[in-house]
Short mmCIF file of C-alpha atoms and ligand atoms in Angstrom, two decimals:
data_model
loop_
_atom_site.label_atom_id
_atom_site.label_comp_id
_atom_site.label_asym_id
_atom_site.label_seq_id
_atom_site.Cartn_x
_atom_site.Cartn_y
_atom_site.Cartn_z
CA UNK A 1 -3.85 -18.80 -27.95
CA UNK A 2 -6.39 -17.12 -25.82
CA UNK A 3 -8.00 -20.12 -22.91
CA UNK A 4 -11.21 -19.68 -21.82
CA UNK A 5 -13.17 -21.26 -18.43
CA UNK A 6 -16.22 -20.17 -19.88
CA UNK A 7 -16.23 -18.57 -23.84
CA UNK A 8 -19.84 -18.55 -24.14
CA UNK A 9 -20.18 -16.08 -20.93
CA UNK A 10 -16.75 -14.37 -21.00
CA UNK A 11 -16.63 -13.07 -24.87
CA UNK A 12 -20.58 -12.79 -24.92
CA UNK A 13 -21.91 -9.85 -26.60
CA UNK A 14 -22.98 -6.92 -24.97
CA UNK A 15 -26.87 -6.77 -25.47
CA UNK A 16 -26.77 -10.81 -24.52
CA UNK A 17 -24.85 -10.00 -21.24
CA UNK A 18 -27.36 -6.63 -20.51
CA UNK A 19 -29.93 -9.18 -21.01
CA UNK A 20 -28.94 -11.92 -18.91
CA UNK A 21 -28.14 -8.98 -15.87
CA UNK A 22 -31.77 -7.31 -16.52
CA UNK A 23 -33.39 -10.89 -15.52
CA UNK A 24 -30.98 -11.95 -12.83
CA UNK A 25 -31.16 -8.16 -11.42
CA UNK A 26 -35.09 -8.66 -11.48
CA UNK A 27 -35.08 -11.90 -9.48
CA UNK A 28 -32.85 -10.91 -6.84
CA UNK A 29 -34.09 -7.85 -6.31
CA UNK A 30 -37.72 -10.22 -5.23
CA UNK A 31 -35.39 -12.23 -3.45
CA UNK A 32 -33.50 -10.34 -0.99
CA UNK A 33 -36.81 -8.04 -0.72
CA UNK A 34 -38.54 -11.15 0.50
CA UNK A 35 -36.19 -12.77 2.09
CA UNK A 36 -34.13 -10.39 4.02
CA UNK A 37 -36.04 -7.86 6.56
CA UNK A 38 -32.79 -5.30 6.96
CA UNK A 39 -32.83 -4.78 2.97
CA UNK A 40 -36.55 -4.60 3.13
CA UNK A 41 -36.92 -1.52 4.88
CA UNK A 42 -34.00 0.34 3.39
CA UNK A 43 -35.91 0.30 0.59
CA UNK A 44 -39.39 0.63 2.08
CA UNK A 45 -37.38 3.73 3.67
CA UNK A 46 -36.35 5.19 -0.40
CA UNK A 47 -40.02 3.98 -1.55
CA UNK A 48 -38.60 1.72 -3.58
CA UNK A 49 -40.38 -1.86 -4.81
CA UNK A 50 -39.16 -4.57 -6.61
CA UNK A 51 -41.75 -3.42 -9.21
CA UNK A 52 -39.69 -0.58 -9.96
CA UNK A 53 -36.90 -2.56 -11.12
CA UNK A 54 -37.47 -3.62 -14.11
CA UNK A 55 -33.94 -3.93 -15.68
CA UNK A 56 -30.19 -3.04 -14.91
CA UNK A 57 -31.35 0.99 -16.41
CA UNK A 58 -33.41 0.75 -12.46
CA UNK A 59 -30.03 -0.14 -10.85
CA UNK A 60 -29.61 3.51 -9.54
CA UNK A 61 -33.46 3.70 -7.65
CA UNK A 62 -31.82 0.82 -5.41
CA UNK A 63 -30.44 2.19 -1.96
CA UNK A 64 -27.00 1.42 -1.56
CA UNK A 65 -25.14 -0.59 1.15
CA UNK A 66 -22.47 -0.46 3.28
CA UNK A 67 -19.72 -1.79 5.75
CA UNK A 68 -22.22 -0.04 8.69
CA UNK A 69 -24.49 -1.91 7.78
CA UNK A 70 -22.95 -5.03 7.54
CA UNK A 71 -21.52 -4.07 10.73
CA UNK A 72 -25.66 -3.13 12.42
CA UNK A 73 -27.09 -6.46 10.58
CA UNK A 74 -24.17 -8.82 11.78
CA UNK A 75 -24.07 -11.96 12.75
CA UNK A 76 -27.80 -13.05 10.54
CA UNK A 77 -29.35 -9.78 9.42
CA UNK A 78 -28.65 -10.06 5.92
CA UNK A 79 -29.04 -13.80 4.94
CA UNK A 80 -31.30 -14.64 2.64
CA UNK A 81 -31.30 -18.36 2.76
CA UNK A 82 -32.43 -20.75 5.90
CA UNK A 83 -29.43 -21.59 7.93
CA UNK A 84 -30.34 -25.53 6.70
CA UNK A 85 -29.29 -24.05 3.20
CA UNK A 86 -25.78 -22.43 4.37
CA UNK A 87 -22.56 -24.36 4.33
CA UNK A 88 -19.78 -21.97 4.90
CA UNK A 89 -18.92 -18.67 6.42
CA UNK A 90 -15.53 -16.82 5.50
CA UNK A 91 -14.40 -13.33 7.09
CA UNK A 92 -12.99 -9.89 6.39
CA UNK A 93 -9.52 -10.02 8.08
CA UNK A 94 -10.69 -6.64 9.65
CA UNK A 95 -8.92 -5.97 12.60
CA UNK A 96 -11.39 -2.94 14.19
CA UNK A 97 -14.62 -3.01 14.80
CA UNK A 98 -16.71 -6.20 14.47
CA UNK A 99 -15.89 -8.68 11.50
CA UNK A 100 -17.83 -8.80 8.20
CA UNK A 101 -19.02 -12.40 7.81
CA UNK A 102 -20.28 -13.62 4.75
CA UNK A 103 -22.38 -16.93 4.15
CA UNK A 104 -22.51 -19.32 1.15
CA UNK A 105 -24.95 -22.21 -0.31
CA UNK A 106 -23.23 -24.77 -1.85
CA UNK A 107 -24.24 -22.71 -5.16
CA UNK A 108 -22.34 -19.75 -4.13
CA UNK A 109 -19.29 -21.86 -3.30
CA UNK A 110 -19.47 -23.47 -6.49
CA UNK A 111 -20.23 -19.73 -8.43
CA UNK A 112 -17.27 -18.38 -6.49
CA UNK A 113 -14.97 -21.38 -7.17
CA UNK A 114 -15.86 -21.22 -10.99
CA UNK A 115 -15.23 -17.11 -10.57
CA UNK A 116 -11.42 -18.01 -9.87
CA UNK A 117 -11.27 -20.65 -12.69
CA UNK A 118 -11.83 -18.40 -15.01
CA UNK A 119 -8.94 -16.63 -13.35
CA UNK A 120 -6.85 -19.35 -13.80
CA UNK A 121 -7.31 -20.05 -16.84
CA UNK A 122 -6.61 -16.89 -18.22
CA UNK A 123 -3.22 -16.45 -16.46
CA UNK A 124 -3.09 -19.81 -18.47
CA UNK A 125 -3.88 -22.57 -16.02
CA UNK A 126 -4.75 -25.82 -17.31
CA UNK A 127 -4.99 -29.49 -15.83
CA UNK A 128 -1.58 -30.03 -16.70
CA UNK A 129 -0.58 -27.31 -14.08
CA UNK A 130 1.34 -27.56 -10.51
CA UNK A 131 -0.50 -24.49 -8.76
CA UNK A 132 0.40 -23.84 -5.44
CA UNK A 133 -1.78 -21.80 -3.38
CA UNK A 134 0.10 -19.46 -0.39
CA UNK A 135 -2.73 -16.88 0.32
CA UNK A 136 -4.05 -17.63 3.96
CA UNK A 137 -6.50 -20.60 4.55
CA UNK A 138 -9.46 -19.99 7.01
CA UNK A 139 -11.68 -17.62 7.55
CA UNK A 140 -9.64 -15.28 4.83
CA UNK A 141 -11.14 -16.26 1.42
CA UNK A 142 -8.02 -15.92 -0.58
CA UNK A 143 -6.77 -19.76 0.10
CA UNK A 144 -10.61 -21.30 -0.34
CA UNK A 145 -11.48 -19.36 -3.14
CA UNK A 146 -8.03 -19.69 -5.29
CA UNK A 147 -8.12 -23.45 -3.98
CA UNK A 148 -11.34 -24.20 -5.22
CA UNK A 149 -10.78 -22.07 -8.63
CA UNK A 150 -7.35 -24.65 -8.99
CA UNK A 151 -9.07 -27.86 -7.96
CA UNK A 152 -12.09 -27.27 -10.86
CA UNK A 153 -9.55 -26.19 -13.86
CA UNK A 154 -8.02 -29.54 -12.24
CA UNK A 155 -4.37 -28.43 -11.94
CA UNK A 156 -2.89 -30.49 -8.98
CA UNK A 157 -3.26 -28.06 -5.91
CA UNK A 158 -0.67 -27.64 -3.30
CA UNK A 159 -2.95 -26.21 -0.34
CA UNK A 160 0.15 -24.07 1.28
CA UNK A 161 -1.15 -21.67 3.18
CA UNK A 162 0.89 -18.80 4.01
CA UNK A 163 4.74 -18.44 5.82
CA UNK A 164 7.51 -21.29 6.16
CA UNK A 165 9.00 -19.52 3.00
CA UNK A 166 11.81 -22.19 2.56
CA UNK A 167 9.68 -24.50 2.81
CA UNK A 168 7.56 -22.61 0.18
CA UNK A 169 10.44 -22.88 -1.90
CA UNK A 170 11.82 -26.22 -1.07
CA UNK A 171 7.69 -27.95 -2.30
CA UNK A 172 8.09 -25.43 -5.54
CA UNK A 173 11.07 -26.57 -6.69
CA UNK A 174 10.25 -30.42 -5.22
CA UNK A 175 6.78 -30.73 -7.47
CA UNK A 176 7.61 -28.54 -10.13
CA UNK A 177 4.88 -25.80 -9.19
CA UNK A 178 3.78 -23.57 -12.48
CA UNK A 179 1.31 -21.21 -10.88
CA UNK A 180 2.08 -19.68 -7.58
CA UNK A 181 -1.20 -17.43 -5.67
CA UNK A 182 -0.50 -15.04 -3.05
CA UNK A 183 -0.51 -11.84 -2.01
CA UNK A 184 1.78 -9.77 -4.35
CA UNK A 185 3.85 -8.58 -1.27
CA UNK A 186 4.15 -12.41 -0.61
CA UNK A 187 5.24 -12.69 -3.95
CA UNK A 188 8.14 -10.45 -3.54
CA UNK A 189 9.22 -12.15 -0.09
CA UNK A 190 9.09 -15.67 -1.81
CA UNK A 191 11.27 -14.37 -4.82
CA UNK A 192 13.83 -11.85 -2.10
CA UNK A 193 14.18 -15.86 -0.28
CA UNK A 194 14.85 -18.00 -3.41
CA UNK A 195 17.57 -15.46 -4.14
CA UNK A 196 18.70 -15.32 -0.60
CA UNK A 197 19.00 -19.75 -0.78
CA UNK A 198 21.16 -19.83 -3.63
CA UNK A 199 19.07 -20.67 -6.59
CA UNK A 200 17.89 -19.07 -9.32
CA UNK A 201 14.62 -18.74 -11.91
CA UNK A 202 16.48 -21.57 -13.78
CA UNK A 203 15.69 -23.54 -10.57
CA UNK A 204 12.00 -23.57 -10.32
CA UNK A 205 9.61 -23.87 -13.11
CA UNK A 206 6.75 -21.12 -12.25
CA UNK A 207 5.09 -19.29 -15.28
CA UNK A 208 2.54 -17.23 -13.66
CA UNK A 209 1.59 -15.65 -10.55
CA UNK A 210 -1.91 -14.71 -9.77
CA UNK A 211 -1.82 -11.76 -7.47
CA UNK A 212 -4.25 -9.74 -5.37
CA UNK A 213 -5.60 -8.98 -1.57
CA UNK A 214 -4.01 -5.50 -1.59
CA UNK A 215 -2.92 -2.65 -4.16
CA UNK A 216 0.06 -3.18 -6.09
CA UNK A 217 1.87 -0.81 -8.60
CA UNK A 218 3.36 -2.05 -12.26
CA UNK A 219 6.73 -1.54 -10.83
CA UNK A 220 5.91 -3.67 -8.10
CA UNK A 221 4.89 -6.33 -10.91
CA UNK A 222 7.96 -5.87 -12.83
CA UNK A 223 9.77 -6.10 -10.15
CA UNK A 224 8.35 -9.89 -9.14
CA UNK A 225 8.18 -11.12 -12.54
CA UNK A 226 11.85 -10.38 -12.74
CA UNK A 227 12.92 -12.06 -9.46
CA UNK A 228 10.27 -15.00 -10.02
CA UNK A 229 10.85 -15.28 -13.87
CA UNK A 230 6.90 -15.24 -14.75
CA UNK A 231 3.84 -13.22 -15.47
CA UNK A 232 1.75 -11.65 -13.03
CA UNK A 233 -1.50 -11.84 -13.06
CA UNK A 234 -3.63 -9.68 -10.67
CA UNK A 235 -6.80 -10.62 -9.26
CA UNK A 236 -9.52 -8.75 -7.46
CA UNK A 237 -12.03 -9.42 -5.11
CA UNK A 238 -13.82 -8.96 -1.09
CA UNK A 239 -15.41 -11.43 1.33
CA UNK A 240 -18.43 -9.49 1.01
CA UNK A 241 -19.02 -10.25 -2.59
CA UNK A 242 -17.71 -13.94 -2.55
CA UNK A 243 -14.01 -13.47 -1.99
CA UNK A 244 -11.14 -13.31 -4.76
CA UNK A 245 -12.59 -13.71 -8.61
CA UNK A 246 -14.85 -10.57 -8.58
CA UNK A 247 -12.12 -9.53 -11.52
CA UNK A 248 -9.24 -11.18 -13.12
CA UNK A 249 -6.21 -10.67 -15.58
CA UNK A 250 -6.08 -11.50 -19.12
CA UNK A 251 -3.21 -12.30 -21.22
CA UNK A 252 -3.26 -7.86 -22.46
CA UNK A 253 -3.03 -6.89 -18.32
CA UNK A 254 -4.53 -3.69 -18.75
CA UNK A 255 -7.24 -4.19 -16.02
CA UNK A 256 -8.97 -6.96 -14.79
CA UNK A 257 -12.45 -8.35 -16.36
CA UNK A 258 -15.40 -8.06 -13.85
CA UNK A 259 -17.75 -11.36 -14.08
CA UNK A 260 -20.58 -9.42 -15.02
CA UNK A 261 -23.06 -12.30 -15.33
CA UNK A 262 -22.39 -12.10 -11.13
CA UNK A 263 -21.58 -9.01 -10.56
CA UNK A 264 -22.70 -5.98 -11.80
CA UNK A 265 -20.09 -2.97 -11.30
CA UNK A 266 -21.24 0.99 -11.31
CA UNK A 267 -18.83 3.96 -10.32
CA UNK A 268 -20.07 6.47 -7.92
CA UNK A 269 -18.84 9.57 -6.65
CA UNK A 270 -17.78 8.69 -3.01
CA UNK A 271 -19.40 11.92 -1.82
CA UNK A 272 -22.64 12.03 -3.68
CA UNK A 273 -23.13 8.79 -4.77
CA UNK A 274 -24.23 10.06 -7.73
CA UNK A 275 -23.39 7.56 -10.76
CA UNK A 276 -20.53 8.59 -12.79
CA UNK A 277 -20.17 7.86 -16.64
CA UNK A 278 -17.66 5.31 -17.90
CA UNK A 279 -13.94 6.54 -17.44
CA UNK A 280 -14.62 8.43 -14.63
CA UNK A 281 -12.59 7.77 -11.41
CA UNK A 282 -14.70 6.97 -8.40
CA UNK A 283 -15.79 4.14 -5.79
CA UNK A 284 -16.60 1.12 -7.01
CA UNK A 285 -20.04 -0.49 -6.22
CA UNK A 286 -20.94 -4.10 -6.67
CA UNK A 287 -24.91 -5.69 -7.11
CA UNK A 288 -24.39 -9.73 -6.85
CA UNK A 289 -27.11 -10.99 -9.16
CA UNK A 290 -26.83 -14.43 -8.72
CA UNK A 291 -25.49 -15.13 -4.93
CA UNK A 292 -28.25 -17.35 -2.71
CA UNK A 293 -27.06 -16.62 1.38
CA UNK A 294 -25.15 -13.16 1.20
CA UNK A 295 -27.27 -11.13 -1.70
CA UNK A 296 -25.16 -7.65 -1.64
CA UNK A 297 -27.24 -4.94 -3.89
CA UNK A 298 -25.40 -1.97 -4.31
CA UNK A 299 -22.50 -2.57 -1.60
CA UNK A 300 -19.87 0.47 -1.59
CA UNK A 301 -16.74 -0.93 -1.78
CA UNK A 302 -14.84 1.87 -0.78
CA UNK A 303 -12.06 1.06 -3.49
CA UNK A 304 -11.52 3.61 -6.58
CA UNK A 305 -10.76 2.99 -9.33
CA UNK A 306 -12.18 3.55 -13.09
CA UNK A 307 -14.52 0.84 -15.64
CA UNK A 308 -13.66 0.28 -19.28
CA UNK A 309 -15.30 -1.35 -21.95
CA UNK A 310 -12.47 -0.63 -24.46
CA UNK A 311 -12.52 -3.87 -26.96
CA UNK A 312 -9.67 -6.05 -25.15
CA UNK A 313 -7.47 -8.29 -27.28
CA UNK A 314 -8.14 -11.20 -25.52
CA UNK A 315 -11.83 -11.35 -27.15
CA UNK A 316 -13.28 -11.12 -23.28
CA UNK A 317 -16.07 -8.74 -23.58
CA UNK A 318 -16.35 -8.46 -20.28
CA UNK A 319 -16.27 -4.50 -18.33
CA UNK A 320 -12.57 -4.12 -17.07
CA UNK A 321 -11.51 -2.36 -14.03
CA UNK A 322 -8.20 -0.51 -13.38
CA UNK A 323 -5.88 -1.71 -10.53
CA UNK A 324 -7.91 -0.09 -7.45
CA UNK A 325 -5.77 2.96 -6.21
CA UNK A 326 -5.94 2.09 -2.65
CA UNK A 327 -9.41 2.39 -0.70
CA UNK A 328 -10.86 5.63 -0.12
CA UNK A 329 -10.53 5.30 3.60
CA UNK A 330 -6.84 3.81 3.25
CA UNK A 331 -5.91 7.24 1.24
CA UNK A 332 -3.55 9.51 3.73
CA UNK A 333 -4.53 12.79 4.13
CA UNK A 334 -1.18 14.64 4.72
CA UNK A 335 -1.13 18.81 5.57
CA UNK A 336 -3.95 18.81 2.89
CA UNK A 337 -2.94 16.64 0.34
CA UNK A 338 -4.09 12.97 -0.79
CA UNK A 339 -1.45 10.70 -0.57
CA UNK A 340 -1.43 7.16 -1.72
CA UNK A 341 1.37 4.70 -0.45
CA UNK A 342 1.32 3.46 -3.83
CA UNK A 343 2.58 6.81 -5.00
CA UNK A 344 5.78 6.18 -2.87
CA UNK A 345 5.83 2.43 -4.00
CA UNK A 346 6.46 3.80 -7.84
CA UNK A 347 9.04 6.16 -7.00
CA UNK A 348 11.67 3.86 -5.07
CA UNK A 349 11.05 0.64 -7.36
CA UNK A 350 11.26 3.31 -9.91
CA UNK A 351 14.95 3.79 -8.06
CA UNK A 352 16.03 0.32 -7.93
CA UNK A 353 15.06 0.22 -4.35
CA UNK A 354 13.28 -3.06 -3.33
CA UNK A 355 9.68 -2.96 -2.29
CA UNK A 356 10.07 -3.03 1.46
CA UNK A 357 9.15 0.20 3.00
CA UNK A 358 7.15 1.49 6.10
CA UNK A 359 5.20 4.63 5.84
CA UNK A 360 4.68 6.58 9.33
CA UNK A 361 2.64 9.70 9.79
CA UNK A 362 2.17 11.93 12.88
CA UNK A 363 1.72 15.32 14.34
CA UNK A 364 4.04 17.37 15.65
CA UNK A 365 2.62 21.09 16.50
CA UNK A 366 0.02 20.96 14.80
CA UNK A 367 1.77 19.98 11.29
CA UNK A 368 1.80 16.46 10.27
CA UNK A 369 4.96 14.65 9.52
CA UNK A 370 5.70 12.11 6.86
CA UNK A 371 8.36 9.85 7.81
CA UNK A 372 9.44 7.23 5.64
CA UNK A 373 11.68 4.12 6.37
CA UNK A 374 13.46 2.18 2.95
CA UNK A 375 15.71 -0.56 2.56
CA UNK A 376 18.85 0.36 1.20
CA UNK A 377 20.28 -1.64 -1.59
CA UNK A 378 22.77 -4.53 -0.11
CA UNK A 379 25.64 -2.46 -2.66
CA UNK A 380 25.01 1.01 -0.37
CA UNK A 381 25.17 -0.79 2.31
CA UNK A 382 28.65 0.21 3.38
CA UNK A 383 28.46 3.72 1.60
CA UNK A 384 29.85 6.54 3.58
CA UNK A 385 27.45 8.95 6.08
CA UNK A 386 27.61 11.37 3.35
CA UNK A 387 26.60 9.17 0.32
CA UNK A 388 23.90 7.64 2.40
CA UNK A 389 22.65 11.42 3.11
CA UNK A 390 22.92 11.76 -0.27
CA UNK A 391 20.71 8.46 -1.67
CA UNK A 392 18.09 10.05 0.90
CA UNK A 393 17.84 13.74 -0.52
CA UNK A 394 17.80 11.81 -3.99
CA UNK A 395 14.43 9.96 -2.90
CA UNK A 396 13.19 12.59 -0.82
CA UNK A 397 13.42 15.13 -3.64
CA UNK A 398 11.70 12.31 -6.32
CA UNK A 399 8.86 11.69 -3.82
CA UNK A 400 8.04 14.89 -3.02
CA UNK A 401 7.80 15.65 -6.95
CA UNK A 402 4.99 13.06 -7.01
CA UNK A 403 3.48 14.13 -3.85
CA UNK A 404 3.92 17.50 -3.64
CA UNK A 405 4.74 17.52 0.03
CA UNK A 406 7.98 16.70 1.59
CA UNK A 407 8.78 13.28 3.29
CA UNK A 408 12.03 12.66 5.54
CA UNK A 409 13.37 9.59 4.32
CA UNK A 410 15.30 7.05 5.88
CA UNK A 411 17.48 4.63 4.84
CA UNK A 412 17.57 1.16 6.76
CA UNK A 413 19.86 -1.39 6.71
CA UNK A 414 18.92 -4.18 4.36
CA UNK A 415 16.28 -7.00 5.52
CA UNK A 416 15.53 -4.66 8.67
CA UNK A 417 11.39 -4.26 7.31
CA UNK A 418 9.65 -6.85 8.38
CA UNK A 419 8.12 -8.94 5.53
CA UNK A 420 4.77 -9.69 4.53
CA UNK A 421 3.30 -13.31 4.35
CA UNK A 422 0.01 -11.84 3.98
CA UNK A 423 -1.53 -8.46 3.38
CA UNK A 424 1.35 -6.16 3.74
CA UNK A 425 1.15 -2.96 6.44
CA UNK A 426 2.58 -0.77 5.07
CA UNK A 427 1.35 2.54 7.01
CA UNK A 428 1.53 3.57 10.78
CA UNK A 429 -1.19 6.44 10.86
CA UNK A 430 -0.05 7.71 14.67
CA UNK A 431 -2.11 10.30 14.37
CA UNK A 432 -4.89 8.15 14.97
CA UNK A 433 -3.62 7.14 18.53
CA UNK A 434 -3.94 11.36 19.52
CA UNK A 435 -7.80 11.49 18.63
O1 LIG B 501 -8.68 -9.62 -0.14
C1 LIG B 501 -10.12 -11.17 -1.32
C2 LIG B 501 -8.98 -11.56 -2.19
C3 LIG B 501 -8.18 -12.64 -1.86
C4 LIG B 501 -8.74 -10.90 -3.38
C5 LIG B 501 -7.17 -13.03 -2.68
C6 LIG B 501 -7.73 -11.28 -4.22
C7 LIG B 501 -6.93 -12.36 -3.88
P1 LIG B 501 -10.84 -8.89 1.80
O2 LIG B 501 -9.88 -9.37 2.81
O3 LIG B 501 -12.27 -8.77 2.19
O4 LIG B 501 -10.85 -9.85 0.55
O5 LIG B 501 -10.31 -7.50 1.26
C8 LIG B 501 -10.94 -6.87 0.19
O6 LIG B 501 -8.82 -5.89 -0.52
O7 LIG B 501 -11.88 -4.13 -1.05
C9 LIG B 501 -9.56 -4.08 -1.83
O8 LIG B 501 -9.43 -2.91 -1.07
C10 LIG B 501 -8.39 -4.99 -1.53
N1 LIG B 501 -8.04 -5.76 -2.73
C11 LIG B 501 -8.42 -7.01 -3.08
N2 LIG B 501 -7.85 -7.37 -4.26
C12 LIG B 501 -7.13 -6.30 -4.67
C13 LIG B 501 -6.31 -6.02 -5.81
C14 LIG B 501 -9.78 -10.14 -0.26
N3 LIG B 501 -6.10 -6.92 -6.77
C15 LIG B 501 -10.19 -5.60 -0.16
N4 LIG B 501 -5.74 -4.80 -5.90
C16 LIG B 501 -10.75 -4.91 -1.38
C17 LIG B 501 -5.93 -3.86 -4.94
C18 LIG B 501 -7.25 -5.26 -3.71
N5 LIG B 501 -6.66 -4.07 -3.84
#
């Protein structure tokens, strides 16, 4: 059976939600045009008033926002409450240019923790539930906000943190954790190291993972629900808009339900930014209706991906969005061609290849070059020169099929990729250091 955080709001019909997101939209439009100067003028700028909006059909009069302007209005410029009001700041884990920081009343904590309750409870959390959280802690939001999200569906929280895998291991199997939140690359590190120690899924007594931070393919969840003997949940989210719990999983995993009543979603085209219908693939854009400090309207999110409202069998009638495909600015441009390290991802989990890989792209005169470094399986491990040669025209061949350019591959010895506890890196863009 179906468990719900909130039924009234999550299987709500349509008009009732529209409704609810035409007032909210209304009053936060007043408030972040009174309250927040850098806002202000963008839309003094597009001759825009909050008179104009008069319901979600206005959304598109709005200017938008984006990471540059987070970036111009940072540290204050874009608070909208007194500092007396604010009781937390978390951060992007951004490693160039100056950090995102977003602020929080103690009503967006508590909208934010709710947001990942929900989550919870769909991947089937309850109080009865062992839920050990292993996303970072700190100025990252994925510890606080899954912690938060476990501590009000009242499962007994085991604040981990990320790394000391054994030890990971050694408290999961010690207190009987159910629900296990990290990073999916985590995920697949945890499951490689109960292996590695001798036990088995008969030795812990997880039944679901909840999963997000960075893109992840279905093969990539098959592959950890095998090692980890659960379901995978995946969950969606950005410090800018509150942190994880912008989206969640339901028991049908065909996308992950937006909390509309907080977030309103639209699909633009990246280049335009002209609105695209439903179905269409394009960046995602987020207006938080109901967030005091850190009121985003229209925020570019720079992911892609594609809204549905197909009727889900979970009776959520909540918008879903697809997995995001990577963000538009993560997408490798190689000799011409898009390329997507989640592409590659497919094709050697696809191969019975374990999820550890390292992407590296450069130029050499004037052409780029695609080089990519794989684990081989611990059984090719002592294969012959030639065989090995041959594994790596096999995967070159496949990838270049879903690509359409050619990659040299590499096969590594096993356990030589160095394993994520976090947000996997996945790419080396050298390129980058030439400019
Ligand atoms: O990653 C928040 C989060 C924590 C989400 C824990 C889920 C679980 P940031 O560090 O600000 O916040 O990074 C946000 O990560 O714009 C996406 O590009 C990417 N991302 C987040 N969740 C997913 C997901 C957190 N489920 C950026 N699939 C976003 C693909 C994801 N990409």
């Amino acid at each position: 059976m179906e468990r719900y955080w909130n039924e009234e709001i999550e299987c709500m019909p349509r008009e009732d939600m529209k409704k609810l997101q035409d007032e909210r939209l209304v009053a936060q439009v007043k408030h972040v045009y009174e309250n927040v100067k850098y806002y202000h003028d963008l839309m003094d700028e597009k001759g825009v008033k909050p008179e104009d909006i008069k319901s979600t059909d206005d959304l598109h009069k709005l200017p938008f926002l984006t990471k540059a302007d987070l970036r111009e209005a940072y540290p204050y410029g874009l608070l909208a409450k007194p500092l007396s009001e604010c009781v937390r700041i978390q951060s992007t884990s951004g490693t160039t240019g100056k950090r995102v920081v977003a602020f929080y009343t103690q009503h967006d904590i508590d909208l934010w923790e709710n947001c990942c309750a929900r989550a919870i409870t769909a991947a089937g959390g309850t109080d009865e539930d062992v839920c050990q959280v292993c996303y970072g802690y700190g100025l990252f939001t994925g510890g606080p906000g899954l912690n938060g999200g476990s501590h009000k569906v009242g499962c007994l929280t085991l604040p981990m943190s990320s790394g000391n895998t054994e030890r990971q291991i050694t408290f999961m199997r010690d207190l009987g954790s159910t629900i296990l939140c990290c990073t999916p690359s985590y995920a697949a590190y945890i499951g490689e190291t109960l292996h590695d120690m001798g036990y088995t899924t008969d030795d812990i007594k997880l039944k679901a993972g909840i999963f997000g931070a960075e893109p992840w393919t279905e093969e990539m969840r098959h592959s950890i629900e095998k090692s980890l003997g659960i379901k995978a949940y995946d969950i969606y989210g950005l410090t800018e808009t509150s942190g994880p719990g912008v989206s969640f999983e339901c028991s049908e995993q065909t996308g992950m339900h937006i909390n509309e009543d907080h977030f309103i979603p639209e699909i633009i085209n990246p280049d335009t930014g002209e609105v695209l219908p439903e179905g269409e693939v394009g960046e995602l854009v987020f207006t938080s209706i109901t967030k005091e400090a850190f009121p985003l309207l229209r925020y570019r999110t720079r992911d892609l991906c594609v809204l549905s409202r197909k009727k889900c069998s979970c009776g959520r009638t909540l918008i879903k969005m697809s997995k995001p495909m990577g963000r538009s600015d993560d997408m490798l441009i190689i000799r011409g061609v898009n390329v997507f390290p989640s592409q590659i991802e497919t094709v050697l989990i696809e191969q019975g290849y374990s999820p550890n890989y390292l992407i590296e792209v450069d130029r050499m005169n004037n052409t780029d070059t695609l080089d990519i470094s794989i684990e081989m399986n611990p059984t090719q491990a002592d294969s012959a020169g030639e065989d090995i040669q041959m594994y790596e025209k096999t995967l070159a061949s496949s990838i270049k099929t879903m690509l359409g350019i050619s990659p040299k591959v590499h096969l590594v010895n096993p356990k030589s990729i160095a394993r994520s506890e976090g947000k996997a890196v996945r790419v080396i863009d050298k390129r980058k250091l030439h400019d």
